[in-house]
Each structure stands twice: as C-alpha cells, then as structure tokens.
Coordinates of C-alpha atoms in Angstrom, one line a residue:
X10 CA 9.7 3.2 3.9
X11 CA 12.9 1.8 5.1
X12 CA 14.7 -0.5 3.3
X13 CA 15.5 -3.8 4.8
X14 CA 18.8 -4.5 2.9
X15 CA 21.9 -4.6 4.8
X16 CA 24.5 -4.3 1.8
X17 CA 27.9 -5.5 1.8
X18 CA 29.1 -9.3 1.7
X19 CA 28.4 -10.2 5.3
X20 CA 26.6 -13.5 5.8
X21 CA 23.0 -13.9 5.0
X22 CA 20.3 -12.9 8.0
X23 CA 19.0 -15.7 9.9
X24 CA 15.0 -16.4 9.4
X25 CA 14.5 -14.7 12.8
X26 CA 16.6 -11.9 11.9
X27 CA 14.8 -11.5 8.6
X28 CA 11.4 -11.4 10.0
X29 CA 12.2 -9.1 12.9
X30 CA 13.7 -6.5 10.1
X31 CA 10.5 -7.1 8.0
X32 CA 8.4 -6.1 11.2
X33 CA 10.2 -3.1 12.2
X34 CA 9.8 -1.8 8.6
X35 CA 6.3 -2.6 8.2
X36 CA 3.7 -0.1 6.8
X37 CA 0.1 0.1 7.1
X38 CA -2.6 1.2 4.9
X39 CA -6.0 2.6 6.1
X40 CA -9.4 4.0 4.9
X41 CA -10.5 7.7 5.4
X42 CA -13.6 7.0 7.5
X43 CA -15.3 9.1 10.3
X44 CA -13.5 6.8 13.3
X45 CA -10.0 6.3 11.8
X46 CA -8.1 9.0 13.2
X47 CA -9.2 8.0 16.7
X48 CA -8.3 4.2 16.0
X49 CA -5.0 5.3 14.5
X50 CA -3.9 7.4 17.7
X51 CA -5.1 4.6 19.9
X52 CA -3.5 1.6 18.3
X53 CA -0.7 2.9 15.9
X54 CA 2.7 3.7 16.9
X55 CA 4.2 7.0 15.3
X56 CA 6.9 5.1 13.9
X57 CA 4.9 3.0 11.6
X58 CA 4.2 4.8 8.0
X59 CA 1.0 4.9 6.5
X60 CA -1.0 5.2 3.6
X61 CA -4.7 6.7 3.2
X62 CA -6.4 5.4 0.3
X63 CA -9.0 7.2 -1.8
X64 CA -12.7 6.2 -2.3
X65 CA -14.4 7.1 -5.3
X66 CA -17.3 7.7 -3.5
X67 CA -15.7 10.1 -1.1
X68 CA -13.3 11.9 -3.2
X69 CA -10.1 13.0 -2.5
X70 CA -11.1 15.3 0.1
X71 CA -11.2 12.7 3.0
X72 CA -8.3 11.5 2.2
X73 CA -6.0 14.6 1.9
X74 CA -7.7 15.7 5.3
X75 CA -6.9 12.4 7.2
X76 CA -3.1 12.4 5.9
X77 CA -2.7 16.1 7.3
X78 CA -4.3 15.4 10.5
X79 CA -2.2 12.2 11.1
X80 CA 0.9 14.0 10.1
X81 CA 0.1 16.8 12.4
X82 CA 0.1 13.9 15.3
X83 CA 3.5 12.7 14.2
X84 CA 3.0 10.0 11.8
X85 CA 4.4 9.8 8.4
X86 CA 1.6 9.4 6.1
X87 CA 1.2 9.3 2.2
X88 CA -2.4 10.0 0.8
X89 CA -3.5 8.0 -2.5
X90 CA -3.6 10.6 -5.3
X91 CA -6.2 9.0 -7.6
X92 CA -5.2 10.5 -11.2
X93 CA -8.8 10.2 -12.2
X94 CA -10.2 12.1 -9.5
X95 CA -7.8 15.2 -10.1
X96 CA -9.7 17.8 -12.3
X97 CA -6.8 19.6 -14.0
X98 CA -3.2 21.0 -13.3
X99 CA -4.6 23.8 -11.0
X100 CA -6.5 21.2 -9.0
X101 CA -3.3 19.3 -8.6
X102 CA -1.1 22.5 -7.9
X103 CA -3.6 23.2 -5.0
X104 CA -3.0 19.6 -3.6
X105 CA 0.5 19.8 -3.6
X106 CA 0.3 23.3 -1.9
X107 CA -2.2 21.9 0.7
X108 CA 0.2 18.9 1.5
X109 CA 3.3 20.8 1.7
X110 CA 1.8 23.1 4.2
X111 CA 0.9 20.3 6.3
X112 CA 4.1 18.7 6.1
X113 CA 3.1 15.7 4.0
X114 CA 6.2 14.5 2.3
X115 CA 4.5 11.4 0.3
X116 CA 2.1 10.4 -1.8
X117 CA 1.3 7.1 -3.6
X118 CA -0.3 7.8 -7.0
X119 CA -2.8 5.3 -8.5
X120 CA -5.1 5.7 -11.7
X121 CA -8.1 5.1 -9.8
X122 CA -11.3 3.3 -10.6
X123 CA -13.5 6.1 -11.6
X124 CA -15.3 5.1 -14.8
X125 CA -15.1 8.8 -16.0
X126 CA -12.0 10.8 -15.4
X127 CA -12.9 14.3 -13.4
X128 CA -10.6 15.7 -16.0
X129 CA -7.5 16.0 -17.9
X130 CA -5.9 13.1 -15.8
X131 CA -6.7 9.6 -17.4
X132 CA -4.0 7.3 -15.6
X133 CA -1.2 7.7 -13.0
X134 CA 1.3 7.9 -15.6
X135 CA -0.1 11.4 -16.8
X136 CA -0.2 13.0 -13.3
X137 CA 3.1 11.7 -12.5
X138 CA 4.3 13.5 -15.3
X139 CA 2.6 16.5 -14.8
X140 CA 3.8 16.5 -11.3
X141 CA 7.2 16.5 -12.2
X142 CA 7.0 19.2 -14.7
X143 CA 5.3 21.4 -12.0
X144 CA 7.8 20.6 -9.4
X145 CA 6.9 19.4 -5.8
X146 CA 8.2 18.7 -2.5
X147 CA 7.7 14.9 -2.1
X148 CA 10.4 12.9 -1.1
X149 CA 8.2 9.9 -1.3
X150 CA 6.4 8.9 -4.6
X151 CA 4.9 5.2 -4.4
X152 CA 3.2 3.5 -7.5
X153 CA 1.7 0.1 -7.7
X154 CA 2.7 -3.3 -8.5
X155 CA 0.5 -6.2 -9.9
X156 CA 2.2 -9.7 -9.0
X157 CA -1.2 -11.5 -10.7
X158 CA -1.8 -8.9 -13.3
X159 CA -4.6 -6.6 -13.7
X160 CA -8.2 -7.8 -14.4
X161 CA -8.9 -4.8 -17.0
X162 CA -4.9 -4.7 -18.4
X163 CA -2.9 -7.2 -20.3
X164 CA 0.1 -8.1 -18.4
X165 CA 2.5 -6.7 -21.0
X166 CA 0.9 -3.2 -21.0
X167 CA 0.7 -3.0 -17.1
X168 CA 4.4 -4.0 -17.0
X169 CA 5.3 -1.2 -19.4
X170 CA 3.2 1.2 -17.7
X171 CA 5.1 0.3 -14.5
X172 CA 8.8 0.9 -16.4
X173 CA 7.3 4.4 -17.4
X174 CA 6.2 5.4 -14.1
X175 CA 9.3 4.2 -12.1
X176 CA 11.1 7.3 -13.3
X177 CA 9.3 9.5 -11.4
X178 CA 8.6 7.1 -8.4
X179 CA 10.8 6.0 -5.4
X180 CA 9.1 2.6 -4.6
X181 CA 6.5 0.3 -5.6
X182 CA 3.7 -1.5 -3.5
X183 CA 2.1 -4.6 -4.7
X184 CA -1.3 -5.4 -4.7
X185 CA -2.6 -8.0 -2.6
X186 CA -1.1 -11.5 -3.5
X187 CA -1.5 -14.7 -1.4
X188 CA 1.2 -16.8 -2.9
X189 CA 5.1 -15.9 -2.0
X190 CA 6.4 -17.4 -4.8
X191 CA 4.5 -15.5 -7.0
X192 CA 5.3 -12.3 -5.6
X193 CA 8.9 -13.2 -5.4
X194 CA 8.9 -14.3 -9.0
X195 CA 7.4 -11.1 -10.4
X196 CA 9.8 -8.7 -8.3
X197 CA 12.5 -10.8 -9.9
X198 CA 10.9 -10.6 -13.3
X199 CA 10.8 -6.5 -12.5
X200 CA 14.3 -6.2 -11.8
X201 CA 15.4 -8.1 -15.1
X202 CA 13.5 -5.7 -16.9
X203 CA 15.6 -2.9 -15.4
X204 CA 13.1 -1.5 -12.6
X205 CA 15.5 -1.2 -9.7
X206 CA 12.8 0.4 -7.2
X207 CA 12.3 -1.4 -4.0
X208 CA 9.3 -3.2 -3.9
X209 CA 7.1 -3.7 -0.7
X210 CA 4.7 -6.7 -0.7
X211 CA 1.1 -5.9 -0.2
X212 CA -0.5 -8.4 2.2
X213 CA -3.7 -8.0 4.4
X214 CA -3.3 -7.5 8.1
X215 CA -5.2 -9.7 10.6
X216 CA -8.8 -9.0 9.2
X217 CA -12.0 -10.5 10.2
X218 CA -14.5 -11.3 7.7
X219 CA -17.5 -8.8 9.9
X220 CA -14.8 -6.2 9.0
X221 CA -14.3 -6.6 5.6
X222 CA -18.4 -6.9 5.1
X223 CA -18.5 -3.7 6.9
X224 CA -15.6 -2.2 5.0
X225 CA -16.8 -3.4 1.6
X226 CA -20.7 -2.0 2.2
X227 CA -18.8 1.5 3.4
X228 CA -17.2 2.0 0.0
X229 CA -20.6 2.4 -1.6
X230 CA -22.3 0.1 -3.9
X231 CA -20.3 0.6 -7.4
X232 CA -17.1 0.6 -6.0
X233 CA -17.8 -2.1 -3.3
X234 CA -18.4 -4.3 -6.3
X235 CA -15.4 -3.6 -8.3
X236 CA -13.4 -4.4 -5.2
X237 CA -15.0 -7.6 -4.7
X238 CA -14.7 -8.7 -8.2
X239 CA -11.0 -8.0 -8.4
X240 CA -10.5 -9.8 -5.0
X241 CA -12.5 -12.8 -5.5
X242 CA -9.1 -14.9 -5.1
X243 CA -9.0 -13.9 -1.6
X244 CA -12.5 -13.6 -0.4
X245 CA -12.8 -17.3 0.7
X246 CA -9.7 -16.8 2.6
X247 CA -11.3 -14.0 4.6
X248 CA -14.6 -15.8 5.2
X249 CA -12.9 -18.8 7.0
X250 CA -13.7 -19.2 10.9
X251 CA -11.8 -16.4 12.6
X252 CA -11.0 -14.5 9.6
X253 CA -7.4 -14.0 7.9
X254 CA -3.6 -14.1 9.8
X255 CA -0.9 -12.9 7.7
X256 CA 1.6 -15.7 9.4
X257 CA 2.2 -17.9 6.8
X258 CA 2.5 -15.2 4.1
X259 CA 4.6 -12.9 5.9
X260 CA 7.2 -15.9 7.1
X261 CA 7.2 -17.3 3.6
X262 CA 8.2 -13.9 1.9
X263 CA 10.6 -12.3 4.9
X264 CA 13.5 -14.6 4.2
X265 CA 13.2 -13.2 0.5
X266 CA 13.9 -9.8 1.3
X267 CA 17.8 -10.3 1.4
X268 CA 17.9 -11.8 -2.4
X269 CA 19.7 -9.9 -4.7
X270 CA 17.5 -11.3 -7.5
X271 CA 14.7 -9.2 -6.5
X272 CA 14.5 -5.6 -5.0
X273 CA 11.9 -7.1 -2.2
X274 CA 12.4 -4.6 0.4
X275 CA 9.5 -4.8 3.2
X276 CA 6.0 -5.4 3.8
X277 CA 2.7 -3.0 3.3
X278 CA -0.3 -4.3 5.5
X279 CA -3.9 -3.8 4.0
X280 CA -5.5 -3.2 7.3
X281 CA -9.1 -2.8 6.3
X282 CA -9.1 -0.5 9.3
X283 CA -8.7 -3.5 11.6
X284 CA -5.7 -1.4 13.3
X285 CA -6.1 -3.1 16.7
X286 CA -5.9 -6.7 15.7
X287 CA -3.5 -6.0 12.9
X288 CA -1.0 -4.1 15.5
X289 CA -1.8 -7.0 18.2
X290 CA -0.6 -9.4 15.5
X291 CA 2.6 -7.4 15.1
X292 CA 3.6 -6.9 18.4
X293 CA 2.8 -10.4 19.3
X294 CA 5.1 -11.7 16.6
X295 CA 7.8 -9.3 17.5
X296 CA 7.4 -10.3 21.2
X297 CA 7.8 -14.0 20.3
X298 CA 10.9 -13.3 17.8
X299 CA 12.6 -11.2 20.5
X300 CA 12.1 -14.5 23.1
X301 CA 14.1 -16.5 20.2
X302 CA 11.1 -18.6 19.8

C-alpha cells in the first residue's frame, strides 16, 4: 500500500489534494468467488492493490488460488491468511513456498472465525511469530484494527494484541467503521500507545442491498450469520433505497490523512465484489476532483 504522507514542513494539502491522493492510494478487498477473476480483469486497473478474503466455508484454497492468478495478471494482491485454518508449521511452509513461486509478496494475517482451529494456530499472533521464525519473502504484512472494538474480545485485550502483532507487520487495515471521528480517534490512541504502523481506514465500496444479500448467502449459513451479527450497525445503511455510497465517510476522513496526531495513511474499500460500481464511483470522484469541482 502507498502512504499518502508528504513529510517535511510544507503547507497542509487542500481538501481536493487530500481527496485526490486518497483516491490514488486506494486498495480493494474482494471475495474469492467463481466469477471474481473475470470481474477484476474487466473493472479494476492493475495499479490498484487488492486483498482476497478467506471464507470458513471454502477454506484457504480459493483465496490462495485467486491471489496467484491475479498476481499473474499483473496485480499486487495479498491473500488473507486465517490462522485458525492453517494446520501446522509444515502447512504454513507450503503456503509460503506456493506464494513465493507465484510472485505474491504480501499477506494479510487474521485469526479467523473458525470455531475450532484446524491445528496449531489459535490466533494471528501465533502465526505471525512462527512465520517470522521460519523466515519469509513478504514485503507487505497487514493486520486488522478495530476502531469500534471487537464483539468477542475486550478493548484492552484487542489493543494489546495489536501492539504485539505490530512488531511483525507493515500496516494496519481497520474493520468497517461508519464514523470518521471514531476512526481518527482510535488511530490517534493507537499512535499514543506507540504503534507507528500506517493505518488504512476500511470503508465499504459502492454496494447495493441486492449484492449484500447475495454475498451474505454465498458465505455459507454459519459464517453469514456471524458476519451479520458483527455488522449490525452497518446493515440499515445498506438497505436504504439505492444502497450505500462511500462519499461522506471518504470525504470526512481524507483530510485527516495529513495530520501528525494519527498514522492514517489511506483507504481500503470492502467491495463485496461490487467491483464495477465501486470502480465507477472512484473514477467519477477522480474526474470531479480533476475538474476542480
């Protein structure tokens, strides 16, 4: 991911400059469904970095496979490695070798929602620590951030876990949060706790309610139910007529990217595979800013 910070002591960027820089450094999150490769090739420029999620129902295979295919097409892609789906050290070594051979140079490490771990790794930290011991080729390692907390873990525990994981990571991507002030305040608290990693704010792309329903169903009953439970505060926004657009949240956060009180560095859009609409939104806003409107 590309940082938006300019450094130095020059004048602060204008609102339009901040928005333009944010659009140029944006990244997308995609789901590993059968049609995803085709959709990416049709709608997403190769200059946009992507992460590929892991679903419990499908396992790691489709995630790794799609990441390798898209890397072969010239994209920069980081698969999600869900620790609770990795069986053991041998399995991890095989995954790293597979990704190295395909030229995949980034990963995003999460604990995962599997109720029972497949093997030795119970959380993201244990996988990151083992990965560091074994050695790897990755130049980008992302971890998750939680501006509004984690439903199953106390705020203090989750922040301590981020501090521990930060030693192995290159950046943080937040979970969905619809309040710019909450995200900025959390990023400021994180920096005061000594975590200096760049933070990319996770926001939804231009998502229709029909697409959210289809994606939710495609995740599988158990995972879908957990997803909906964790995201209750966002559902009503998606089910408004016409769905959700990221304009307000994007414009509220972009000017905060140059502030020294936080390490906010850019945006990561959860597209829910609504790639055509999300990319059209990005290009339309880019054109509008280029025209000075």
